[in-house]
Tab-separated table of C-alpha atoms in Angstrom:
chain	number	residue	atom	x	y	z
A	981	MET	CA	30.022	223.554	163.122
A	982	THR	CA	27.385	223.153	160.406
A	983	LEU	CA	27.229	220.798	157.467
A	984	ASP	CA	27.856	223.537	154.932
A	985	ALA	CA	27.407	227.272	154.867
A	986	PRO	CA	24.396	228.331	152.773
A	987	THR	CA	25.566	228.726	149.213
A	988	THR	CA	22.509	229.979	147.391
A	989	THR	CA	20.857	233.350	147.016
A	990	ALA	CA	17.205	233.971	147.837
A	991	ARG	CA	15.455	236.948	146.275
A	992	PRO	CA	14.521	239.462	149.001
A	993	SER	CA	11.172	240.187	147.349
A	994	ASP	CA	10.107	236.555	147.545
A	995	GLU	CA	7.885	236.171	150.613
A	996	SER	CA	8.603	232.442	150.770
A	997	SER	CA	12.386	232.856	150.568
A	998	ALA	CA	12.854	231.573	154.139
A	999	ASP	CA	11.400	228.254	152.972
A	1000	THR	CA	12.854	228.237	149.472
A	1001	ILE	CA	16.304	227.614	148.040
A	1002	THR	CA	16.776	229.907	145.063
A	1003	VAL	CA	19.709	229.144	142.780
A	1004	LEU	CA	21.018	231.637	140.248
A	1005	ASP	CA	22.243	230.523	136.838
A	1006	PRO	CA	26.035	231.068	136.973
A	1007	VAL	CA	26.072	231.900	133.256
A	1008	THR	CA	23.335	234.553	133.150
A	1009	GLY	CA	22.770	235.481	136.787
A	1010	GLU	CA	19.048	234.793	136.378
A	1011	VAL	CA	17.026	232.455	138.586
A	1012	ALA	CA	17.785	228.864	137.627
A	1013	SER	CA	15.617	226.994	140.136
A	1014	GLU	CA	13.520	227.389	143.254
A	1015	THR	CA	13.224	224.408	145.561
A	1016	ARG	CA	11.204	224.234	148.764
A	1017	ARG	CA	13.178	223.259	151.862
A	1018	SER	CA	11.953	220.192	153.717
A	1019	THR	CA	10.486	221.057	157.085
A	1020	ALA	CA	11.727	219.546	160.335
A	1021	ASP	CA	8.654	217.285	160.389
A	1022	GLU	CA	9.400	216.147	156.832
A	1023	VAL	CA	12.981	215.343	157.791
A	1024	ARG	CA	11.800	213.175	160.691
A	1025	ASP	CA	9.201	211.544	158.451
A	1026	ALA	CA	11.822	210.772	155.789
A	1027	VAL	CA	13.975	208.884	158.269
A	1028	ALA	CA	10.920	207.099	159.691
A	1029	ARG	CA	9.824	205.989	156.218
A	1030	ALA	CA	13.268	204.639	155.423
A	1031	ARG	CA	13.436	202.804	158.752
A	1032	ALA	CA	9.983	201.292	158.216
A	1033	ALA	CA	11.004	199.965	154.795
A	1034	ALA	CA	14.415	198.667	155.859
A	1035	THR	CA	13.463	195.178	157.056
A	1036	GLY	CA	11.342	194.343	154.027
A	1037	TRP	CA	13.942	195.639	151.582
A	1038	ALA	CA	16.721	193.717	153.306
A	1039	ARG	CA	14.677	190.518	152.894
A	1040	THR	CA	14.027	191.192	149.219
A	1041	ALA	CA	15.996	188.827	146.988
A	1042	PRO	CA	19.151	190.468	145.586
A	1043	GLY	CA	18.072	189.610	142.058
A	1044	GLU	CA	14.779	191.422	142.557
A	1045	ARG	CA	16.558	194.425	144.032
A	1046	GLY	CA	18.829	194.460	140.987
A	1047	ALA	CA	15.896	194.319	138.585
A	1048	LEU	CA	14.225	197.286	140.262
A	1049	LEU	CA	17.468	199.237	140.236
A	1050	ARG	CA	17.850	198.559	136.527
A	1051	ALA	CA	14.306	199.824	135.962
A	1052	ALA	CA	15.222	202.993	137.864
A	1053	ALA	CA	18.254	203.433	135.615
A	1054	GLU	CA	16.051	203.165	132.545
A	1055	ARG	CA	13.724	205.790	134.003
A	1056	LEU	CA	16.695	208.136	134.241
A	1057	ARG	CA	17.590	207.385	130.641
A	1058	GLU	CA	14.129	208.534	129.566
A	1059	HIS	CA	14.683	211.855	131.339
A	1060	ALA	CA	18.414	212.265	130.704
A	1061	ASP	CA	18.110	215.506	128.732
A	1062	GLU	CA	15.878	217.061	131.390
A	1063	LEU	CA	18.304	216.132	134.166
A	1064	ALA	CA	21.321	217.404	132.253
A	1065	ALA	CA	19.623	220.692	131.389
A	1066	MET	CA	18.723	221.313	135.027
A	1067	ASN	CA	22.295	220.534	136.065
A	1068	THR	CA	23.634	223.045	133.546
A	1069	ARG	CA	21.230	225.767	134.677
A	1070	GLU	CA	22.048	225.339	138.360
A	1071	THR	CA	25.812	224.783	138.315
A	1072	GLY	CA	27.022	226.002	134.916
A	1073	LYS	CA	28.344	222.535	134.052
A	1074	VAL	CA	28.801	222.602	130.290
A	1075	PRO	CA	26.067	220.712	128.417
A	1076	GLY	CA	28.309	217.942	127.115
A	1077	ASP	CA	29.716	217.251	130.568
A	1078	ALA	CA	26.250	217.396	132.128
A	1079	ARG	CA	24.949	214.805	129.678
A	1080	GLY	CA	28.053	212.724	130.307
A	1081	GLY	CA	27.438	212.869	134.050
A	1082	VAL	CA	23.881	211.606	133.636
A	1083	ALA	CA	25.082	208.815	131.354
A	1084	ALA	CA	27.735	207.853	133.908
A	1085	GLY	CA	25.093	207.781	136.635
A	1086	ILE	CA	22.890	205.480	134.579
A	1087	ASP	CA	25.802	203.144	133.884
A	1088	THR	CA	26.694	203.100	137.583
A	1089	LEU	CA	23.173	202.099	138.584
A	1090	ILE	CA	23.261	199.270	136.052
A	1091	GLN	CA	26.672	198.197	137.347
A	1092	TYR	CA	25.351	197.904	140.900
A	1093	ALA	CA	22.194	196.179	139.665
A	1094	GLU	CA	24.536	193.479	138.329
A	1095	LEU	CA	27.055	193.488	141.183
A	1096	GLY	CA	24.484	193.397	143.993
A	1097	PRO	CA	23.293	189.825	143.373
A	1098	LEU	CA	26.931	188.722	142.986
A	1099	HIS	CA	28.060	190.226	146.291
A	1100	ARG	CA	29.255	187.192	148.166
A	1101	GLY	CA	30.635	186.105	151.494
A	1102	GLU	CA	33.590	183.836	152.174
A	1103	ALA	CA	34.039	180.185	153.048
A	1104	LEU	CA	36.512	179.604	155.875
A	1105	ARG	CA	38.560	176.523	156.753
A	1106	GLY	CA	37.401	175.012	160.038
A	1107	ASN	CA	37.264	171.644	161.755
A	1108	HIS	CA	36.420	168.505	159.841
A	1109	GLY	CA	32.673	168.042	159.833
A	1110	ALA	CA	31.982	171.719	160.558
A	1111	ALA	CA	31.287	174.650	158.280
A	1112	ASP	CA	32.551	178.222	158.710
A	1113	PHE	CA	31.455	181.037	156.460
A	1114	ALA	CA	31.009	184.804	156.408
A	1115	VAL	CA	27.871	186.430	155.009
A	1116	PRO	CA	27.121	190.135	154.324
A	1117	HIS	CA	24.016	191.845	155.678
A	1118	PRO	CA	22.596	195.302	154.925
A	1119	ARG	CA	23.444	197.903	157.526
A	1120	GLY	CA	20.003	199.555	157.539
A	1121	VAL	CA	19.292	203.208	156.711
A	1122	VAL	CA	21.933	205.121	154.763
A	1123	LEU	CA	22.101	208.908	154.874
A	1124	ALA	CA	23.549	209.977	151.511
A	1125	LEU	CA	24.944	213.516	151.300
A	1126	THR	CA	26.107	214.281	147.775
A	1127	PRO	CA	27.839	217.209	146.011
A	1128	TRP	CA	26.964	219.671	143.265
A	1129	ASN	CA	29.985	219.407	140.949
A	1130	ASP	CA	28.798	216.160	139.295
A	1131	PRO	CA	25.499	215.661	141.092
A	1132	VAL	CA	23.928	212.829	139.105
A	1133	ALA	CA	26.988	210.628	138.617
A	1134	VAL	CA	28.212	210.858	142.208
A	1135	ALA	CA	24.766	210.409	143.744
A	1136	CYS	CA	24.014	207.361	141.609
A	1137	GLY	CA	27.187	205.711	142.845
A	1138	ILE	CA	26.237	205.998	146.508
A	1139	LEU	CA	22.531	205.336	145.967
A	1140	GLY	CA	23.138	202.373	143.663
A	1141	ALA	CA	25.516	200.626	146.048
A	1142	ALA	CA	23.355	201.247	149.105
A	1143	ILE	CA	20.138	200.040	147.469
A	1144	ALA	CA	21.705	197.035	145.739
A	1145	ALA	CA	23.188	195.919	149.067
A	1146	GLY	CA	19.740	195.942	150.663
A	1147	ASN	CA	19.785	199.257	152.513
A	1148	THR	CA	17.212	202.013	152.386
A	1149	VAL	CA	18.354	205.591	151.782
A	1150	VAL	CA	17.580	209.141	152.823
A	1151	HIS	CA	19.232	211.409	150.253
A	1152	LYS	CA	20.059	215.097	150.561
A	1153	GLY	CA	22.093	216.701	147.828
A	1154	SER	CA	23.937	219.999	147.872
A	1155	GLU	CA	21.927	223.212	148.112
A	1156	ARG	CA	23.872	224.380	145.058
A	1157	SER	CA	21.999	221.871	142.858
A	1158	PRO	CA	18.697	221.214	144.671
A	1159	GLY	CA	16.510	221.101	141.568
A	1160	THR	CA	18.726	218.486	139.932
A	1161	ILE	CA	18.752	216.301	143.047
A	1162	ALA	CA	15.010	216.659	143.638
A	1163	LEU	CA	14.316	215.517	140.079
A	1164	LEU	CA	16.798	212.647	140.403
A	1165	ASN	CA	15.179	211.452	143.637
A	1166	ARG	CA	11.679	211.586	142.180
A	1167	LEU	CA	12.658	209.606	139.100
A	1168	LEU	CA	14.453	206.876	141.027
A	1169	ALA	CA	11.896	206.568	143.830
A	1170	ALA	CA	9.102	206.047	141.290
A	1171	GLU	CA	10.605	202.646	140.378
A	1172	LEU	CA	11.349	201.508	143.936
A	1173	PRO	CA	9.127	200.357	146.824
A	1174	GLU	CA	7.922	202.974	149.277
A	1175	GLY	CA	10.624	204.113	151.654
A	1176	VAL	CA	13.573	202.562	149.835
A	1177	LEU	CA	14.702	206.013	148.629
A	1178	VAL	CA	13.397	209.148	150.318
A	1179	GLY	CA	14.582	212.552	149.159
A	1180	VAL	CA	15.095	215.524	151.452
A	1181	ASP	CA	15.655	219.047	150.126
A	1182	GLY	CA	17.560	221.605	152.138
A	1183	ASP	CA	20.761	223.233	153.249
A	1184	ALA	CA	23.090	223.063	156.256
A	1185	THR	CA	20.229	223.368	158.733
A	1186	THR	CA	18.481	220.429	157.105
A	1187	GLY	CA	21.672	218.414	157.295
A	1188	GLU	CA	22.003	219.089	161.010
A	1189	GLN	CA	18.410	217.965	161.518
A	1190	LEU	CA	19.234	214.699	159.791
A	1191	LEU	CA	22.254	214.149	162.028
A	1192	ALA	CA	20.023	214.611	165.072
A	1193	GLU	CA	17.862	211.665	163.999
A	1194	ASP	CA	18.421	208.226	165.499
A	1195	GLY	CA	18.267	205.006	163.509
A	1196	ILE	CA	20.656	205.951	160.676
A	1197	ALA	CA	23.312	203.275	160.207
A	1198	VAL	CA	25.576	204.884	157.590
A	1199	TYR	CA	26.691	208.399	156.736
A	1200	ALA	CA	27.896	208.357	153.111
A	1201	HIS	CA	29.300	211.684	152.005
A	1202	VAL	CA	31.149	213.245	149.090
A	1203	GLY	CA	32.069	216.868	149.633
A	1204	SER	CA	34.121	219.181	151.803
A	1205	THR	CA	36.499	218.044	154.507
A	1206	ALA	CA	34.741	220.289	157.031
A	1207	THR	CA	31.460	218.473	156.418
A	1208	GLY	CA	33.180	215.093	156.572
A	1209	ASP	CA	34.689	216.036	159.929
A	1210	ARG	CA	31.228	217.032	161.166
A	1211	LEU	CA	29.836	213.631	160.181
A	1212	ALA	CA	32.641	211.817	161.974
A	1213	GLU	CA	31.919	213.910	165.058
A	1214	ALA	CA	28.206	213.076	164.931
A	1215	ALA	CA	28.995	209.385	164.475
A	1216	LEU	CA	30.637	209.316	167.898
A	1217	ARG	CA	27.123	209.682	169.300
A	1218	THR	CA	25.090	207.717	166.772
A	1219	ARG	CA	27.715	205.025	166.040
A	1220	ALA	CA	26.921	205.301	162.333
A	1221	HIS	CA	29.461	203.910	159.896
A	1222	VAL	CA	31.056	206.818	158.006
A	1223	ILE	CA	32.127	206.684	154.352
A	1224	ARG	CA	33.642	209.959	153.220
A	1225	GLU	CA	35.359	211.173	150.081
A	1226	ASN	CA	36.333	214.714	150.928
A	1227	GLY	CA	38.566	217.488	149.674
A	1228	GLY	CA	41.728	216.954	147.723
A	1229	ASN	CA	44.863	218.907	146.930
A	1230	ASP	CA	46.100	216.618	144.192
A	1231	ALA	CA	49.634	217.050	142.915
A	1232	ALA	CA	51.000	216.519	139.415
A	1233	VAL	CA	54.733	215.762	139.260
A	1234	VAL	CA	56.424	216.237	135.876
A	1235	ASP	CA	59.705	214.439	135.104
A	1236	ALA	CA	62.479	215.718	132.830
A	1237	ASP	CA	62.211	212.768	130.455
A	1238	VAL	CA	58.680	213.454	129.133
A	1239	ASP	CA	57.602	215.672	126.250
A	1240	PRO	CA	56.769	219.056	127.865
A	1241	GLU	CA	53.959	219.811	125.386
A	1242	TRP	CA	52.261	216.516	126.187
A	1243	ALA	CA	52.808	217.026	129.910
A	1244	ALA	CA	51.310	220.522	129.687
A	1245	ASP	CA	48.223	219.139	127.939
A	1246	GLN	CA	47.802	216.558	130.699
A	1247	VAL	CA	48.102	219.150	133.457
A	1248	ALA	CA	45.760	221.529	131.609
A	1249	LEU	CA	43.176	218.768	131.412
A	1250	GLY	CA	43.574	218.009	135.103
A	1251	ALA	CA	43.532	221.636	136.249
A	1252	PHE	CA	40.940	223.200	133.932
A	1253	ALA	CA	38.349	220.470	133.201
A	1254	ASN	CA	34.935	221.425	134.632
A	1255	THR	CA	36.582	224.768	135.459
A	1256	GLY	CA	38.718	223.032	138.064
A	1257	GLN	CA	35.652	221.867	139.993
A	1258	ILE	CA	36.507	218.172	140.248
A	1259	CYS	CA	37.505	216.337	143.425
A	1260	THR	CA	40.577	214.944	141.677
A	1261	SER	CA	41.545	218.111	139.800
A	1262	VAL	CA	45.242	218.924	139.572
A	1263	GLU	CA	45.651	221.530	142.327
A	1264	ARG	CA	49.469	221.894	142.439
A	1265	VAL	CA	52.211	221.221	139.911
A	1266	TYR	CA	55.814	220.183	140.603
A	1267	VAL	CA	57.930	220.293	137.447
A	1268	HIS	CA	61.574	219.248	136.948
A	1269	ARG	CA	63.819	222.237	136.383
A	1270	ASP	CA	65.192	220.804	133.109
A	1271	VAL	CA	61.796	221.098	131.383
A	1272	ALA	CA	60.212	223.845	133.478
A	1273	ASP	CA	60.475	226.651	130.907
A	1274	GLU	CA	59.119	224.641	127.977
A	1275	PHE	CA	56.415	223.080	130.102
A	1276	THR	CA	55.288	226.411	131.539
A	1277	ALA	CA	55.112	228.095	128.119
A	1278	ALA	CA	53.031	225.206	126.776
A	1279	LEU	CA	50.728	225.288	129.816
A	1280	VAL	CA	50.123	229.018	129.333
A	1281	ARG	CA	49.133	228.393	125.719
A	1282	ALA	CA	46.769	225.608	126.780
A	1283	ALA	CA	45.223	227.846	129.446
A	1284	GLU	CA	44.633	230.691	127.001
A	1285	ARG	CA	42.988	228.329	124.533
A	1286	LYS	CA	40.696	227.134	127.318
A	1287	THR	CA	39.781	230.655	128.439
A	1288	ALA	CA	38.973	231.639	124.846
A	1289	SER	CA	36.499	228.754	124.540
A	1290	ALA	CA	32.771	229.372	124.422
A	1291	ALA	CA	30.724	229.010	127.606
A	1292	ALA	CA	29.423	225.698	126.233
A	1293	ASP	CA	32.978	224.320	126.449
A	1294	PHE	CA	34.523	226.209	129.393
A	1295	GLY	CA	31.846	227.080	131.887
A	1296	PRO	CA	31.689	229.346	134.926
A	1297	LEU	CA	32.381	228.615	138.558
A	1298	VAL	CA	29.309	227.481	140.420
A	1299	ASP	CA	28.665	230.756	142.258
A	1300	GLU	CA	30.137	234.024	143.458
A	1301	ARG	CA	31.210	232.611	146.813
A	1302	LEU	CA	33.503	230.058	145.191
A	1303	ARG	CA	34.841	232.647	142.745
A	1304	ALA	CA	35.743	234.906	145.666
A	1305	THR	CA	37.664	232.039	147.276
A	1306	VAL	CA	39.576	231.348	144.063
A	1307	GLN	CA	40.510	235.005	143.721
A	1308	GLN	CA	41.588	235.149	147.361
A	1309	HIS	CA	44.024	232.273	146.788
A	1310	VAL	CA	45.449	233.942	143.682
A	1311	ASP	CA	45.791	237.331	145.378
A	1312	GLN	CA	47.536	235.803	148.379
A	1313	ALA	CA	50.070	234.087	146.112
A	1314	VAL	CA	50.789	237.280	144.198
A	1315	ALA	CA	51.194	239.251	147.416
A	1316	ALA	CA	53.715	236.654	148.585
A	1317	GLY	CA	55.800	236.953	145.417
A	1318	ALA	CA	54.217	234.623	142.841
A	1319	ARG	CA	53.642	235.770	139.249
A	1320	VAL	CA	50.469	235.253	137.201
A	1321	LEU	CA	51.335	234.388	133.591
A	1322	THR	CA	47.760	234.246	132.332
A	1323	GLY	CA	44.344	234.720	133.924
A	1324	GLY	CA	44.121	235.532	137.601
A	1325	THR	CA	41.452	238.260	137.498
A	1326	VAL	CA	37.660	238.290	137.596
A	1327	PRO	CA	36.317	239.081	134.107
A	1328	GLU	CA	33.642	241.667	133.435
A	1329	GLY	CA	30.117	240.669	132.491
A	1330	ALA	CA	27.305	238.494	133.775
A	1331	GLY	CA	27.806	235.175	135.459
A	1332	THR	CA	30.620	233.785	137.578
A	1333	PHE	CA	33.238	233.009	134.952
A	1334	TYR	CA	36.925	232.763	135.823
A	1335	PRO	CA	39.841	232.358	133.401
A	1336	ALA	CA	42.217	229.416	133.291
A	1337	THR	CA	45.152	230.651	135.340
A	1338	VAL	CA	48.853	229.752	135.466
A	1339	ILE	CA	50.993	230.975	138.374
A	1340	THR	CA	54.756	230.610	138.743
A	1341	GLY	CA	57.185	231.339	141.554
A	1342	CYS	CA	54.964	229.526	144.034
A	1343	THR	CA	56.300	228.639	147.471
A	1344	ASP	CA	55.257	225.871	149.797
A	1345	ASP	CA	53.351	228.114	152.223
A	1346	MET	CA	50.987	229.692	149.673
A	1347	LEU	CA	47.279	228.858	149.748
A	1348	VAL	CA	47.402	227.749	146.113
A	1349	LEU	CA	49.688	224.888	147.199
A	1350	THR	CA	48.397	224.136	150.689
A	1351	GLU	CA	44.613	224.316	150.221
A	1352	GLU	CA	42.048	223.006	147.759
A	1353	THR	CA	41.267	225.998	145.542
A	1354	PHE	CA	38.617	224.167	143.460
A	1355	GLY	CA	39.008	226.477	140.494
A	1356	PRO	CA	40.915	226.603	137.183
A	1357	ILE	CA	44.290	227.377	138.765
A	1358	ALA	CA	47.633	225.720	137.912
A	1359	PRO	CA	50.265	226.842	140.454
A	1360	ILE	CA	53.791	225.764	139.451
A	1361	ARG	CA	56.625	224.896	141.814
A	1362	VAL	CA	59.969	224.067	140.134
A	1363	VAL	CA	61.924	221.156	141.679
A	1364	GLU	CA	65.500	220.022	141.226
A	1365	ASP	CA	64.682	216.351	140.686
A	1366	MET	CA	61.887	213.807	140.974
A	1367	ALA	CA	62.895	212.881	144.505
A	1368	GLU	CA	62.109	216.426	145.593
A	1369	GLY	CA	58.902	216.478	143.559
A	1370	LEU	CA	57.609	213.255	145.089
A	1371	ARG	CA	58.587	214.388	148.579
A	1372	LEU	CA	56.668	217.653	148.228
A	1373	ALA	CA	53.703	215.872	146.675
A	1374	ALA	CA	53.573	213.590	149.717
A	1375	GLU	CA	53.862	216.392	152.289
A	1376	ASP	CA	50.200	217.338	152.380
A	1377	ARG	CA	47.311	216.781	154.768
A	1378	TYR	CA	45.049	215.575	151.957
A	1379	GLY	CA	45.309	212.125	150.431
A	1380	LEU	CA	42.911	211.762	147.518
A	1381	ALA	CA	45.012	211.259	144.358
A	1382	ALA	CA	48.209	212.273	142.573
A	1383	THR	CA	49.511	212.183	139.000
A	1384	VAL	CA	53.093	211.394	137.997
A	1385	LEU	CA	54.230	212.035	134.424
A	1386	THR	CA	57.431	210.082	133.820
A	1387	GLY	CA	59.054	207.693	131.391
A	1388	ASP	CA	61.074	206.016	134.133
A	1389	THR	CA	59.691	202.777	135.551
A	1390	ALA	CA	61.650	203.116	138.780
A	1391	THR	CA	60.143	206.554	139.414
A	1392	ALA	CA	56.654	205.252	138.710
A	1393	LEU	CA	57.138	202.379	141.150
A	1394	GLN	CA	58.534	204.734	143.775
A	1395	ALA	CA	55.481	206.972	143.402
A	1396	ALA	CA	53.116	204.039	143.802
A	1397	ALA	CA	54.971	202.879	146.909
A	1398	GLU	CA	55.453	206.215	148.660
A	1399	LEU	CA	52.688	208.679	147.795
A	1400	PRO	CA	50.121	208.584	150.643
A	1401	VAL	CA	47.014	208.895	148.468
A	1402	GLY	CA	44.137	206.702	147.419
A	1403	THR	CA	44.964	206.770	143.697
A	1404	VAL	CA	48.343	207.171	141.987
A	1405	LYS	CA	47.928	207.916	138.270
A	1406	ILE	CA	50.941	207.384	136.050
A	1407	ASN	CA	50.956	209.314	132.740
A	1408	ALA	CA	47.207	210.042	132.683
A	1409	VAL	CA	45.396	212.558	134.883
A	1410	PHE	CA	42.021	210.879	134.380
A	1411	GLY	CA	40.941	207.353	133.479
A	1412	GLY	CA	41.005	203.921	135.063
A	1413	ALA	CA	39.432	200.516	134.650
A	1414	PRO	CA	35.673	200.132	135.062
A	1415	GLY	CA	34.718	199.038	138.550
A	1416	GLY	CA	37.858	200.384	140.152
A	1417	SER	CA	37.818	201.408	143.793
A	1418	ALA	CA	39.963	203.808	145.772
A	1419	GLU	CA	40.324	204.612	149.450
A	1420	PRO	CA	41.199	208.210	150.344
A	1421	ARG	CA	43.123	209.034	153.482
A	1422	GLY	CA	44.054	211.940	155.702
A	1423	ALA	CA	41.857	215.018	155.271
A	1424	SER	CA	40.441	213.468	152.092
A	1425	GLY	CA	38.322	210.960	153.976
A	1426	SER	CA	38.126	207.239	154.613
A	1427	GLY	CA	36.436	204.153	153.245
A	1428	PHE	CA	35.914	203.011	149.659
A	1429	GLY	CA	33.585	205.520	148.050
A	1430	TYR	CA	32.800	203.754	144.784
A	1431	GLY	CA	33.336	200.539	142.836
A	1432	PRO	CA	32.645	196.986	144.059
A	1433	HIS	CA	34.298	197.699	147.416
A	1434	LEU	CA	31.522	200.171	148.218
A	1435	LEU	CA	29.197	197.178	148.573
A	1436	ASP	CA	31.449	195.993	151.400
A	1437	GLU	CA	31.199	199.408	153.048
A	1438	MET	CA	27.403	199.243	152.807
A	1439	THR	CA	27.175	195.877	154.572
A	1440	THR	CA	28.184	194.250	157.831
A	1441	THR	CA	29.737	190.785	157.938
A	1442	THR	CA	28.504	187.943	160.113
A	1443	VAL	CA	30.785	184.937	160.595
A	1444	VAL	CA	28.877	181.664	161.077
A	1445	HIS	CA	30.306	178.508	162.653
A	1446	LEU	CA	28.117	175.458	162.070
A	1447	GLU	CA	28.489	171.975	163.554
A	1448	ALA	CA	26.100	169.007	163.439
A	1449	ALA	CA	24.091	168.417	166.602
A	1450	PRO	CA	23.956	164.829	167.981
A	1451	ARG	CA	20.717	163.044	167.146
A	1452	ARG	CA	18.241	161.794	169.670
A	1453	THR	CA	18.047	157.983	169.995
A	1454	THR	CA	15.107	155.767	171.051
A	1455	ALA	CA	15.364	152.638	173.257
A	1456	ALA	CA	14.017	149.766	171.122
A	1457	ALA	CA	12.414	147.812	173.918
A	1458	THR	CA	10.755	150.519	175.960
A	1459	GLY	CA	10.212	153.261	173.466
A	1460	THR	CA	11.774	155.710	175.862
A	1461	VAL	CA	13.942	158.534	174.551
A	1462	VAL	CA	17.596	158.188	175.475
A	1463	ASP	CA	20.008	161.066	175.619
A	1464	PRO	CA	23.204	159.824	173.942
A	1465	ALA	CA	25.283	162.044	176.182
A	1466	THR	CA	24.090	160.173	179.311
A	1467	ALA	CA	23.210	156.791	177.897
A	1468	GLY	CA	26.261	155.013	179.327
A	1469	SER	CA	25.347	155.889	182.910
A	1470	HIS	CA	21.951	154.217	182.498
A	1471	GLY	CA	23.279	151.027	180.982
A	1472	THR	CA	21.733	151.701	177.540
A	1473	ASP	CA	24.878	152.467	175.539
A	1474	THR	CA	24.030	150.354	172.501
A	1475	ALA	CA	21.415	150.822	169.821
A	1476	THR	CA	20.383	149.182	166.570
A	1477	ALA	CA	20.780	150.864	163.211
A	1478	GLU	CA	17.039	151.341	163.066
A	1479	ASP	CA	17.035	153.048	166.457
A	1480	VAL	CA	19.380	155.830	165.353
A	1481	ARG	CA	18.369	156.171	161.767
């Protein structure tokens, strides 16, 4: 099993194509970027550089680490437009979202620059006269493997937490956005000491070379479940700590007591934002029979408005391989009896666009309900009541997030108590308080992947028990040193205040 199948296209006429990742612009089909793959020697050197810098960086004061991280964030701010433009060229992410992703990455770095020095241990209750406390320590070298769908924001979360906690990092991003990641790594590394952040450019082969290296303490990954499983397998040998936020098949459950137009707008946002290429996109919809017709009609209207949008507002899928997967899921559903109400076919013209699609008559064994499609697809399954909707939402191997749209407090509380996912969102498909953390489960991964809790993931905890040692005493008359533990057996079991001071 490899880290990821190659996802880019090299031009046959390019003599250096074996050593170059060539990405095509998903809007125009023209070459968007060409990035040289790191050689095997460069991969080994990257890990060696990070290992060499680890001890010194761990001993650097947290406040100083935070100051350098803040300087790195400001360097990104100076190049925000350049980063966003490269992201748009490589992945088709619409310009506004690309700029928003860079801004979010900058804010995340600043957040960890502030949280790092505040990361604290715990005081424990022990015996009188003794002290017990727990202190965090950096783990060492972190291997960060980050995705293409929001490359700057997601990478900055992992990198910021790892660096603020005192770790050094080797970072390889997805081969679908290598130019964006290479630029990001260069900008950040310029403000940090040598070896604190080392970038590696490559594909699945490069990833396997990294896993073969010893001395990596953490595998931090956001991406496919298959890759996350591969990291967990490798960690059995290396004993690296694994943090993984992987695929999701997030459900939206719509109650009968909500406005169907509003509910349709929420689901449209969850299913079609970033052309469905978000880890927490709405992937399957369970709607109460009493509002199913109104809801479905409103969702179709929302989908058609989205499809009619300009490419600057509703972009393409990242590449032809993903578009083929999306179409396969739609075709399988139709062959099994589902009905496409809008969208569902590959449009003519350049690029890898795909329309916002609404499918009804879906059954529980269809790919659109059982697998992560990662495209602008809203498959609808009608349910008799919320109990059935919540049950079906819970019966899934993934466990990333779920949305429940309801006006009933009891239903909301039931969802929070029973849905086996990291995040339960009530009446809003996106949002949340700053600094929030979530822990995926099942095929969606394990460990806190962002927020303050990620600092805990990036550190080990040492518990210290401290007691006072008995002092040495001196015999006043002879000047000889007396061991208090044996003084009684030698007849010198008394001492003056001056003797023991």
